[in-house]
Amino acid sequence: MEFLFGQRKTPEKILRQNQRALNRAMRELDKERQKIEQQEKKVIADIKKMAKQGQMDAVKIMAKDLVRTRRYIRKFIMMRTNIQAVSLKIHTLKSTNSMAQAMREVTKAMATMNRQLPQIQRIMMEFERQSEIMDSKEEMMNDAIDDVLGDEDDEEESEAVVSQVLDELGLSLSDELSHLPSTGGSLSVADGRKAEPQSTLEDAEADLEERLNNLRRNKVDIILGDGFRVTSALYQSLVISNSPPTSSSPLVNSPI
């Protein structure tokens, strides 16, 4: 009737109906088995009663009935197990059918997306073009703002301030180096002269430190104002005695 009226059963509905029928059959088998088990208990009780009364013929007949009852119980258990196996197969079919339906829907979605790929590509190209336009407009606006606010002049002025600070730092370092005692040569820095590069200053510091070390070891001569060169040891003794050195002193070298 359903087919005549155009209502066709789907596989899911058919499997659901069969599943309900199998569950109903298993419940009926369980009820029958419980009834037979109760009958088995009653037969066992009757056998014990007849055995106490000494009616052995009745005991033998009832023992055969007990054997048949137990055989039917095993049959009911076996049938229920078979029905349960069929029910599990139906569950498997339902799962397989659900997976097939899902795969079909996914396939449809993938086909739809593949058909829309050219449109998506056009959208991405338009997005890229609009992004480039926006970047160019933003750059133009930034340039206009920089022109209005005069950031370039501020940048040049800030660079000039930084250069001035660095020059002052270089001059102060040169002044400190000029106050140190000189040996065999002179380290002079002209007033108002810009600081030398960092590598030149480092070389001057290293040379000055080496000269000071030689002074401590009494191996370097000290230049006096008269052009005479004396050792550091003699210079220290002369300072203590407050007597100027002469050319006849054994530790005095020839004039420079």
mmCIF file of C-alpha atoms in Angstrom, residues 48-191:
data_model
loop_
_atom_site.group_PDB
_atom_site.id
_atom_site.type_symbol
_atom_site.label_atom_id
_atom_site.label_comp_id
_atom_site.label_asym_id
_atom_site.label_seq_id
_atom_site.Cartn_x
_atom_site.Cartn_y
_atom_site.Cartn_z
ATOM 1 C CA LYS A 48 12.560 -35.362 45.620
ATOM 2 C CA LYS A 49 9.093 -35.737 47.119
ATOM 3 C CA MET A 50 8.346 -38.972 45.222
ATOM 4 C CA ALA A 51 11.779 -40.376 46.095
ATOM 5 C CA LYS A 52 11.076 -39.799 49.792
ATOM 6 C CA GLN A 53 7.764 -41.622 49.399
ATOM 7 C CA GLY A 54 9.479 -44.540 47.627
ATOM 8 C CA GLN A 55 7.565 -44.186 44.347
ATOM 9 C CA MET A 56 10.462 -45.025 42.052
ATOM 10 C CA ASP A 57 8.373 -45.491 38.891
ATOM 11 C CA ALA A 58 7.054 -41.950 39.164
ATOM 12 C CA VAL A 59 10.566 -40.727 39.891
ATOM 13 C CA LYS A 60 11.860 -42.265 36.628
ATOM 14 C CA ILE A 61 9.042 -40.722 34.562
ATOM 15 C CA MET A 62 9.561 -37.319 36.119
ATOM 16 C CA ALA A 63 13.328 -37.611 35.549
ATOM 17 C CA LYS A 64 12.690 -38.020 31.805
ATOM 18 C CA ASP A 65 10.467 -34.924 31.938
ATOM 19 C CA LEU A 66 13.284 -33.041 33.686
ATOM 20 C CA VAL A 67 15.736 -34.038 30.944
ATOM 21 C CA ARG A 68 13.353 -32.791 28.218
ATOM 22 C CA THR A 69 12.799 -29.550 30.106
ATOM 23 C CA ARG A 70 16.503 -28.898 30.381
ATOM 24 C CA ARG A 71 16.930 -29.683 26.684
ATOM 25 C CA TYR A 72 14.312 -27.082 25.780
ATOM 26 C CA ILE A 73 16.018 -24.544 27.999
ATOM 27 C CA ARG A 74 19.255 -25.075 26.072
ATOM 28 C CA LYS A 75 17.357 -24.711 22.787
ATOM 29 C CA PHE A 76 15.816 -21.437 23.914
ATOM 30 C CA ILE A 77 19.246 -20.148 24.915
ATOM 31 C CA MET A 78 20.664 -21.190 21.529
ATOM 32 C CA MET A 79 17.813 -19.498 19.621
ATOM 33 C CA ARG A 80 18.218 -16.315 21.610
ATOM 34 C CA THR A 81 21.957 -16.335 20.839
ATOM 35 C CA ASN A 82 21.254 -16.717 17.109
ATOM 36 C CA ILE A 83 18.714 -13.903 17.149
ATOM 37 C CA GLN A 84 21.173 -11.697 18.980
ATOM 38 C CA ALA A 85 23.786 -12.456 16.302
ATOM 39 C CA VAL A 86 21.321 -11.390 13.604
ATOM 40 C CA SER A 87 20.592 -8.232 15.582
ATOM 41 C CA LEU A 88 24.301 -7.421 15.692
ATOM 42 C CA LYS A 89 24.495 -7.893 11.923
ATOM 43 C CA ILE A 90 21.624 -5.466 11.500
ATOM 44 C CA HIS A 91 23.478 -2.971 13.690
ATOM 45 C CA THR A 92 26.492 -3.400 11.415
ATOM 46 C CA LEU A 93 24.347 -2.837 8.328
ATOM 47 C CA LYS A 94 22.892 0.319 9.852
ATOM 48 C CA SER A 95 26.364 1.635 10.595
ATOM 49 C CA THR A 96 27.530 0.795 7.076
ATOM 50 C CA ASN A 97 24.492 2.479 5.569
ATOM 51 C CA SER A 98 25.055 5.585 7.716
ATOM 52 C CA MET A 99 28.672 5.726 6.583
ATOM 53 C CA ALA A 100 27.593 5.388 2.946
ATOM 54 C CA GLN A 101 25.082 8.222 3.371
ATOM 55 C CA ALA A 102 27.739 10.413 4.962
ATOM 56 C CA MET A 103 30.201 9.664 2.163
ATOM 57 C CA ARG A 104 27.540 10.493 -0.403
ATOM 58 C CA GLU A 105 26.847 13.848 1.229
ATOM 59 C CA VAL A 106 30.568 14.595 1.460
ATOM 60 C CA THR A 107 30.990 13.690 -2.201
ATOM 61 C CA LYS A 108 28.193 16.066 -3.144
ATOM 62 C CA ALA A 109 29.775 18.839 -1.110
ATOM 63 C CA MET A 110 33.178 18.220 -2.717
ATOM 64 C CA ALA A 111 31.634 18.269 -6.187
ATOM 65 C CA THR A 112 29.887 21.549 -5.382
ATOM 66 C CA MET A 113 33.127 23.083 -4.120
ATOM 67 C CA ASN A 114 34.994 21.918 -7.214
ATOM 68 C CA ARG A 115 32.390 23.586 -9.401
ATOM 69 C CA GLN A 116 32.841 26.800 -7.416
ATOM 70 C CA LEU A 117 36.653 26.836 -7.685
ATOM 71 C CA PRO A 118 36.749 29.307 -10.627
ATOM 72 C CA GLN A 119 34.477 31.677 -8.713
ATOM 73 C CA ILE A 120 36.646 31.346 -5.595
ATOM 74 C CA GLN A 121 39.733 32.044 -7.705
ATOM 75 C CA ARG A 122 38.145 35.205 -9.087
ATOM 76 C CA ILE A 123 37.266 36.303 -5.556
ATOM 77 C CA MET A 124 40.858 35.792 -4.399
ATOM 78 C CA MET A 125 42.221 37.746 -7.364
ATOM 79 C CA GLU A 126 39.814 40.598 -6.639
ATOM 80 C CA PHE A 127 40.833 40.519 -2.980
ATOM 81 C CA GLU A 128 44.504 40.772 -3.945
ATOM 82 C CA ARG A 129 43.790 43.686 -6.294
ATOM 83 C CA GLN A 130 41.810 45.573 -3.668
ATOM 84 C CA SER A 131 44.559 44.958 -1.107
ATOM 85 C CA GLU A 132 47.143 46.479 -3.434
ATOM 86 C CA ILE A 133 44.902 49.506 -4.012
ATOM 87 C CA MET A 134 44.434 49.952 -0.282
ATOM 88 C CA ASP A 135 48.201 49.705 0.336
ATOM 89 C CA SER A 136 48.933 52.313 -2.322
ATOM 90 C CA LYS A 137 46.318 54.689 -0.900
ATOM 91 C CA GLU A 138 47.674 54.208 2.593
ATOM 92 C CA GLU A 139 51.189 54.985 1.377
ATOM 93 C CA MET A 140 49.955 58.142 -0.348
ATOM 94 C CA MET A 141 48.194 59.264 2.833
ATOM 95 C CA ASN A 142 51.318 58.651 4.906
ATOM 96 C CA ASP A 143 53.416 60.684 2.476
ATOM 97 C CA ALA A 144 50.897 63.518 2.596
ATOM 98 C CA ILE A 145 50.871 63.496 6.398
ATOM 99 C CA ASP A 146 54.680 63.524 6.473
ATOM 100 C CA ASP A 147 54.719 66.521 4.130
ATOM 101 C CA VAL A 148 52.214 68.399 6.271
ATOM 102 C CA LEU A 149 53.835 67.661 9.605
ATOM 103 C CA GLY A 150 57.420 68.153 8.376
ATOM 104 C CA ASP A 151 58.795 64.941 9.815
ATOM 105 C CA GLU A 152 61.831 65.070 7.506
ATOM 106 C CA ASP A 153 63.066 68.330 9.068
ATOM 107 C CA ASP A 154 62.587 66.872 12.531
ATOM 108 C CA GLU A 155 64.528 63.791 11.492
ATOM 109 C CA GLU A 156 67.424 65.882 10.166
ATOM 110 C CA GLU A 157 67.439 67.974 13.344
ATOM 111 C CA SER A 158 67.418 64.866 15.530
ATOM 112 C CA GLU A 159 70.327 63.409 13.559
ATOM 113 C CA ALA A 160 72.239 66.674 14.071
ATOM 114 C CA VAL A 161 71.608 66.513 17.831
ATOM 115 C CA VAL A 162 72.805 62.907 17.952
ATOM 116 C CA SER A 163 75.956 63.799 16.009
ATOM 117 C CA GLN A 164 76.647 66.724 18.363
ATOM 118 C CA VAL A 165 76.285 64.501 21.432
ATOM 119 C CA LEU A 166 78.622 61.920 19.933
ATOM 120 C CA ASP A 167 81.151 64.642 19.088
ATOM 121 C CA GLU A 168 81.063 65.947 22.657
ATOM 122 C CA LEU A 169 81.581 62.447 24.002
ATOM 123 C CA GLY A 170 84.539 61.957 21.668
ATOM 124 C CA LEU A 171 86.115 65.299 22.690
ATOM 125 C CA SER A 172 85.753 64.550 26.403
ATOM 126 C CA LEU A 173 87.445 61.200 25.882
ATOM 127 C CA SER A 174 90.275 62.869 23.984
ATOM 128 C CA ASP A 175 90.686 65.451 26.790
ATOM 129 C CA GLU A 176 91.039 62.671 29.345
ATOM 130 C CA LEU A 177 93.677 60.963 27.211
ATOM 131 C CA SER A 178 95.629 64.226 26.817
ATOM 132 C CA HIS A 179 95.949 64.645 30.613
ATOM 133 C CA LEU A 180 97.831 61.338 30.922
ATOM 134 C CA PRO A 181 101.720 61.527 31.071
ATOM 135 C CA SER A 182 103.395 61.282 27.679
ATOM 136 C CA THR A 183 106.513 59.144 26.867
ATOM 137 C CA GLY A 184 108.763 59.398 23.815
ATOM 138 C CA GLY A 185 106.012 61.118 21.922
ATOM 139 C CA SER A 186 102.950 63.203 22.456
ATOM 140 C CA LEU A 187 99.251 62.582 22.194
ATOM 141 C CA SER A 188 97.605 65.916 21.426
ATOM 142 C CA VAL A 189 94.050 66.742 20.610
ATOM 143 C CA ALA A 190 93.279 70.078 19.012
ATOM 144 C CA ASP A 191 90.580 72.194 20.595
#
